PDB file of C-alpha atoms in Angstrom:
ATOM      1  CA  UNK A   1      68.310-177.657 -12.151  1.00 94.00           C
ATOM      2  CA  UNK A   2      66.340-175.466 -10.811  1.00 96.00           C
ATOM      3  CA  UNK A   3      66.899-174.714  -7.053  1.00 98.00           C
ATOM      4  CA  UNK A   4      65.304-176.325  -4.735  1.00 98.00           C
ATOM      5  CA  UNK A   5      63.992-174.290  -1.835  1.00 98.00           C
ATOM      6  CA  UNK A   6      63.543-176.101   1.827  1.00 98.00           C
ATOM      7  CA  UNK A   7      60.966-174.622   3.789  1.00 98.00           C
ATOM      8  CA  UNK A   8      59.869-175.603   7.592  1.00 98.00           C
ATOM      9  CA  UNK A   9      59.911-174.645  10.920  1.00 98.00           C
ATOM     10  CA  UNK A  10      62.427-173.940  12.679  1.00 95.00           C
ATOM     11  CA  UNK A  11      64.381-177.808  14.012  1.00 95.00           C
ATOM     12  CA  UNK A  12      62.342-179.622  10.945  1.00 97.00           C
ATOM     13  CA  UNK A  13      65.730-180.396   9.600  1.00 97.00           C
ATOM     14  CA  UNK A  14      66.236-177.837   6.545  1.00 98.00           C
ATOM     15  CA  UNK A  15      70.095-177.654   6.860  1.00 97.00           C
ATOM     16  CA  UNK A  16      70.587-181.025   8.139  1.00 97.00           C
ATOM     17  CA  UNK A  17      68.675-182.479   5.328  1.00 98.00           C
ATOM     18  CA  UNK A  18      70.325-180.293   2.654  1.00 98.00           C
ATOM     19  CA  UNK A  19      74.422-180.716   3.502  1.00 98.00           C
ATOM     20  CA  UNK A  20      73.244-184.686   3.250  1.00 97.00           C
ATOM     21  CA  UNK A  21      71.534-184.547   0.438  1.00 98.00           C
ATOM     22  CA  UNK A  22      73.949-182.299  -1.444  1.00 98.00           C
ATOM     23  CA  UNK A  23      77.076-184.771   0.106  1.00 97.00           C
ATOM     24  CA  UNK A  24      75.181-187.395  -1.712  1.00 97.00           C
ATOM     25  CA  UNK A  25      74.472-185.790  -4.732  1.00 98.00           C
ATOM     26  CA  UNK A  26      76.882-183.446  -5.465  1.00 97.00           C
ATOM     27  CA  UNK A  27      74.496-180.498  -5.463  1.00 98.00           C
ATOM     28  CA  UNK A  28      75.180-176.935  -3.570  1.00 98.00           C
ATOM     29  CA  UNK A  29      73.947-176.222  -0.319  1.00 98.00           C
ATOM     30  CA  UNK A  30      73.132-172.903   0.362  1.00 98.00           C
ATOM     31  CA  UNK A  31      71.297-171.910   3.963  1.00 98.00           C
ATOM     32  CA  UNK A  32      69.957-168.678   3.765  1.00 98.00           C
ATOM     33  CA  UNK A  33      70.657-167.265   7.185  1.00 96.00           C
ATOM     34  CA  UNK A  34      74.632-168.462   6.853  1.00 97.00           C
ATOM     35  CA  UNK A  35      74.898-166.776   3.467  1.00 98.00           C
ATOM     36  CA  UNK A  36      72.909-163.318   4.447  1.00 98.00           C
ATOM     37  CA  UNK A  37      75.386-163.805   7.831  1.00 97.00           C
ATOM     38  CA  UNK A  38      78.655-163.735   4.762  1.00 98.00           C
ATOM     39  CA  UNK A  39      77.189-161.277   2.653  1.00 97.00           C
ATOM     40  CA  UNK A  40      76.417-158.456   5.745  1.00 97.00           C
ATOM     41  CA  UNK A  41      79.091-159.890   8.016  1.00 98.00           C
ATOM     42  CA  UNK A  42      76.557-159.664  11.051  1.00 97.00           C
ATOM     43  CA  UNK A  43      74.366-162.589  12.923  1.00 93.00           C
ATOM     44  CA  UNK A  44      70.735-163.112  12.053  1.00 90.00           C
ATOM     45  CA  UNK A  45      70.010-161.741  15.304  1.00 86.00           C
ATOM     46  CA  UNK A  46      72.518-158.569  15.040  1.00 92.00           C
ATOM     47  CA  UNK A  47      71.007-157.395  11.932  1.00 94.00           C
ATOM     48  CA  UNK A  48      67.188-158.167  13.589  1.00 87.00           C
ATOM     49  CA  UNK A  49      68.456-155.474  16.221  1.00 89.00           C
ATOM     50  CA  UNK A  50      70.029-152.986  14.342  1.00 95.00           C
ATOM     51  CA  UNK A  51      67.135-152.752  11.407  1.00 95.00           C
ATOM     52  CA  UNK A  52      64.251-154.747  13.031  1.00 90.00           C
ATOM     53  CA  UNK A  53      62.172-157.115  11.435  1.00 90.00           C
ATOM     54  CA  UNK A  54      61.114-155.759   8.851  1.00 95.00           C
ATOM     55  CA  UNK A  55      64.414-154.612   7.467  1.00 96.00           C
ATOM     56  CA  UNK A  56      65.737-157.659   8.614  1.00 95.00           C
ATOM     57  CA  UNK A  57      62.945-159.517   5.941  1.00 96.00           C
ATOM     58  CA  UNK A  58      64.055-157.005   3.251  1.00 98.00           C
ATOM     59  CA  UNK A  59      67.201-158.218   3.099  1.00 98.00           C
ATOM     60  CA  UNK A  60      66.182-161.856   3.369  1.00 97.00           C
ATOM     61  CA  UNK A  61      64.048-161.402   0.177  1.00 98.00           C
ATOM     62  CA  UNK A  62      67.013-159.970  -1.575  1.00 98.00           C
ATOM     63  CA  UNK A  63      68.914-162.309  -0.810  1.00 98.00           C
ATOM     64  CA  UNK A  64      66.869-165.043  -1.520  1.00 98.00           C
ATOM     65  CA  UNK A  65      66.466-163.906  -5.070  1.00 98.00           C
ATOM     66  CA  UNK A  66      69.714-163.660  -5.563  1.00 98.00           C
ATOM     67  CA  UNK A  67      70.675-167.709  -4.692  1.00 98.00           C
ATOM     68  CA  UNK A  68      67.584-168.374  -6.500  1.00 97.00           C
ATOM     69  CA  UNK A  69      69.061-167.315  -9.458  1.00 96.00           C
ATOM     70  CA  UNK A  70      71.640-169.939  -9.349  1.00 97.00           C
ATOM     71  CA  UNK A  71      71.223-173.556 -10.665  1.00 95.00           C
ATOM     72  CA  UNK A  72      71.600-176.940  -8.954  1.00 96.00           C
ATOM     73  CA  UNK A  73      71.858-175.597  -5.834  1.00 98.00           C
ATOM     74  CA  UNK A  74      69.657-176.462  -2.688  1.00 98.00           C
ATOM     75  CA  UNK A  75      68.379-173.671  -0.268  1.00 98.00           C
ATOM     76  CA  UNK A  76      67.448-173.843   3.402  1.00 98.00           C
ATOM     77  CA  UNK A  77      65.710-171.084   4.295  1.00 98.00           C
ATOM     78  CA  UNK A  78      64.443-169.514   7.547  1.00 95.00           C
ATOM     79  CA  UNK A  79      61.722-170.517   9.081  1.00 95.00           C
ATOM     80  CA  UNK A  80      60.089-167.382   8.129  1.00 95.00           C
ATOM     81  CA  UNK A  81      61.383-166.688   4.652  1.00 98.00           C
ATOM     82  CA  UNK A  82      58.108-168.358   2.771  1.00 98.00           C
ATOM     83  CA  UNK A  83      55.986-166.183   5.544  1.00 97.00           C
ATOM     84  CA  UNK A  84      56.858-162.562   4.200  1.00 97.00           C
ATOM     85  CA  UNK A  85      55.818-160.612   1.017  1.00 97.00           C
ATOM     86  CA  UNK A  86      55.645-162.853  -2.096  1.00 97.00           C
ATOM     87  CA  UNK A  87      58.555-164.740  -1.558  1.00 98.00           C
ATOM     88  CA  UNK A  88      56.563-168.386  -1.341  1.00 98.00           C
ATOM     89  CA  UNK A  89      54.865-167.225  -4.931  1.00 98.00           C
ATOM     90  CA  UNK A  90      58.360-166.172  -5.773  1.00 98.00           C
ATOM     91  CA  UNK A  91      59.989-169.554  -4.618  1.00 98.00           C
ATOM     92  CA  UNK A  92      57.058-171.502  -6.161  1.00 98.00           C
ATOM     93  CA  UNK A  93      57.953-169.791  -9.922  1.00 98.00           C
ATOM     94  CA  UNK A  94      61.637-170.049  -9.482  1.00 98.00           C
ATOM     95  CA  UNK A  95      62.077-173.207  -8.658  1.00 98.00           C
ATOM     96  CA  UNK A  96      61.266-176.750  -6.245  1.00 98.00           C
ATOM     97  CA  UNK A  97      59.673-175.721  -2.723  1.00 98.00           C
ATOM     98  CA  UNK A  98      59.821-178.502  -0.362  1.00 98.00           C
ATOM     99  CA  UNK A  99      57.777-178.038   3.038  1.00 98.00           C
ATOM    100  CA  UNK A 100      59.712-180.052   5.520  1.00 98.00           C
ATOM    101  CA  UNK A 101      56.860-181.469   7.360  1.00 98.00           C
ATOM    102  CA  UNK A 102      57.383-182.129  10.735  1.00 98.00           C
ATOM    103  CA  UNK A 103      55.534-183.239  13.834  1.00 97.00           C
ATOM    104  CA  UNK A 104      55.291-180.658  17.035  1.00 98.00           C
ATOM    105  CA  UNK A 105      56.951-183.625  19.198  1.00 97.00           C
ATOM    106  CA  UNK A 106      59.803-183.711  17.271  1.00 97.00           C
ATOM    107  CA  UNK A 107      60.153-180.465  16.417  1.00 97.00           C
ATOM    108  CA  UNK A 108      59.587-180.249  20.543  1.00 97.00           C
ATOM    109  CA  UNK A 109      62.462-182.763  21.108  1.00 96.00           C
ATOM    110  CA  UNK A 110      65.008-180.927  19.010  1.00 96.00           C
ATOM    111  CA  UNK A 111      63.921-177.616  20.157  1.00 96.00           C
ATOM    112  CA  UNK A 112      64.346-178.130  23.582  1.00 94.00           C
ATOM    113  CA  UNK A 113      67.932-179.691  23.247  1.00 93.00           C
ATOM    114  CA  UNK A 114      68.939-176.983  21.022  1.00 87.00           C
ATOM    115  CA  UNK A 115      66.894-174.363  22.373  1.00 86.00           C
ATOM    116  CA  UNK A 116      70.187-172.216  23.855  1.00 82.00           C
ATOM    117  CA  UNK A 117      71.241-171.539  20.254  1.00 80.00           C
ATOM    118  CA  UNK A 118      68.402-169.974  19.511  1.00 82.00           C
ATOM    119  CA  UNK A 119      67.737-166.677  21.124  1.00 72.00           C
ATOM    120  CA  UNK A 120      64.050-166.563  19.900  1.00 81.00           C
ATOM    121  CA  UNK A 121      63.482-169.474  22.537  1.00 92.00           C
ATOM    122  CA  UNK A 122      66.345-169.283  24.828  1.00 86.00           C
ATOM    123  CA  UNK A 123      64.347-168.494  27.982  1.00 92.00           C
ATOM    124  CA  UNK A 124      61.018-170.542  27.316  1.00 95.00           C
ATOM    125  CA  UNK A 125      59.903-173.401  29.673  1.00 96.00           C
ATOM    126  CA  UNK A 126      58.943-176.138  28.349  1.00 97.00           C
ATOM    127  CA  UNK A 127      55.228-175.316  28.971  1.00 97.00           C
ATOM    128  CA  UNK A 128      55.974-172.162  26.825  1.00 97.00           C
ATOM    129  CA  UNK A 129      58.313-173.681  24.513  1.00 97.00           C
ATOM    130  CA  UNK A 130      55.375-176.488  23.170  1.00 97.00           C
ATOM    131  CA  UNK A 131      52.992-173.630  23.310  1.00 98.00           C
ATOM    132  CA  UNK A 132      54.765-170.927  20.942  1.00 97.00           C
ATOM    133  CA  UNK A 133      55.797-174.196  18.900  1.00 97.00           C
ATOM    134  CA  UNK A 134      52.181-174.988  18.244  1.00 98.00           C
ATOM    135  CA  UNK A 135      50.830-170.920  17.554  1.00 97.00           C
ATOM    136  CA  UNK A 136      53.597-170.135  15.411  1.00 96.00           C
ATOM    137  CA  UNK A 137      52.889-173.590  13.260  1.00 97.00           C
ATOM    138  CA  UNK A 138      49.294-172.532  13.059  1.00 97.00           C
ATOM    139  CA  UNK A 139      50.334-168.851  11.646  1.00 97.00           C
ATOM    140  CA  UNK A 140      52.788-170.513   8.796  1.00 98.00           C
ATOM    141  CA  UNK A 141      50.988-173.552   7.770  1.00 98.00           C
ATOM    142  CA  UNK A 142      48.861-171.516   5.400  1.00 98.00           C
ATOM    143  CA  UNK A 143      52.253-170.187   4.059  1.00 98.00           C
ATOM    144  CA  UNK A 144      53.839-173.940   3.941  1.00 98.00           C
ATOM    145  CA  UNK A 145      51.227-175.444   2.721  1.00 98.00           C
ATOM    146  CA  UNK A 146      51.543-173.985  -0.456  1.00 98.00           C
ATOM    147  CA  UNK A 147      54.790-175.820  -1.274  1.00 98.00           C
ATOM    148  CA  UNK A 148      54.691-178.056  -4.278  1.00 98.00           C
ATOM    149  CA  UNK A 149      55.717-181.205  -2.250  1.00 98.00           C
ATOM    150  CA  UNK A 150      55.321-182.407   1.503  1.00 98.00           C
ATOM    151  CA  UNK A 151      58.198-184.019   2.665  1.00 98.00           C
ATOM    152  CA  UNK A 152      57.948-185.825   6.228  1.00 97.00           C
ATOM    153  CA  UNK A 153      61.354-185.085   8.126  1.00 97.00           C
ATOM    154  CA  UNK A 154      60.433-186.751  11.721  1.00 97.00           C
ATOM    155  CA  UNK A 155      63.458-189.482  11.129  1.00 96.00           C
ATOM    156  CA  UNK A 156      66.347-187.766  11.262  1.00 96.00           C
ATOM    157  CA  UNK A 157      67.731-188.568  15.075  1.00 94.00           C
ATOM    158  CA  UNK A 158      70.741-190.888  14.305  1.00 96.00           C
ATOM    159  CA  UNK A 159      73.263-190.579  11.614  1.00 96.00           C
ATOM    160  CA  UNK A 160      71.726-193.679   9.073  1.00 97.00           C
ATOM    161  CA  UNK A 161      68.514-191.916   9.813  1.00 97.00           C
ATOM    162  CA  UNK A 162      69.625-188.370   8.149  1.00 97.00           C
ATOM    163  CA  UNK A 163      71.085-191.040   5.454  1.00 97.00           C
ATOM    164  CA  UNK A 164      67.664-192.891   4.959  1.00 98.00           C
ATOM    165  CA  UNK A 165      66.163-189.809   5.015  1.00 98.00           C
ATOM    166  CA  UNK A 166      68.400-188.185   2.225  1.00 98.00           C
ATOM    167  CA  UNK A 167      68.397-191.145   0.413  1.00 98.00           C
ATOM    168  CA  UNK A 168      64.371-191.176   0.375  1.00 98.00           C
ATOM    169  CA  UNK A 169      64.317-187.251  -0.458  1.00 98.00           C
ATOM    170  CA  UNK A 170      66.655-188.025  -3.563  1.00 98.00           C
ATOM    171  CA  UNK A 171      64.825-190.479  -5.253  1.00 98.00           C
ATOM    172  CA  UNK A 172      61.081-188.598  -4.612  1.00 97.00           C
ATOM    173  CA  UNK A 173      62.831-185.345  -5.809  1.00 96.00           C
ATOM    174  CA  UNK A 174      63.697-187.917  -9.190  1.00 96.00           C
ATOM    175  CA  UNK A 175      67.361-186.101  -8.197  1.00 94.00           C
TER     176      UNK A 175
END
């Protein structure tokens, strides 16, 4: 099976859904950010600080191409991965791309709860966070909309919702 690339904004559930689908199907799961951190022995934020965004995006592209050659794998991409170079076109040519479509309200709720773990939004007020999400999504939608499949990922709060969403994903993608 060709790779399945999960794309979407931070907080949309790429890693959560990828892990759930992996546990239900036995298909390997790779979180691209974690893969990069393992290969470079540095956190994504350290790589950003040391190499700048352009340096990080070069690394991200190379690692995307590496994991994209694997068989039977689900890859949770970083929220910005599809927006640089020809990454979106490359993913579409090398596997199935799935945009996890999540409402602004749901993204806001999830990111507000876990913002301390995300340096980009850690110090934003609630109003600033909502505005940040809306603006970022607006800029990224032209890339996200190139995905072969759009999949609603609003219902992933409880364990039962996560499991139901994973089962729906497996059924829709015929895995």
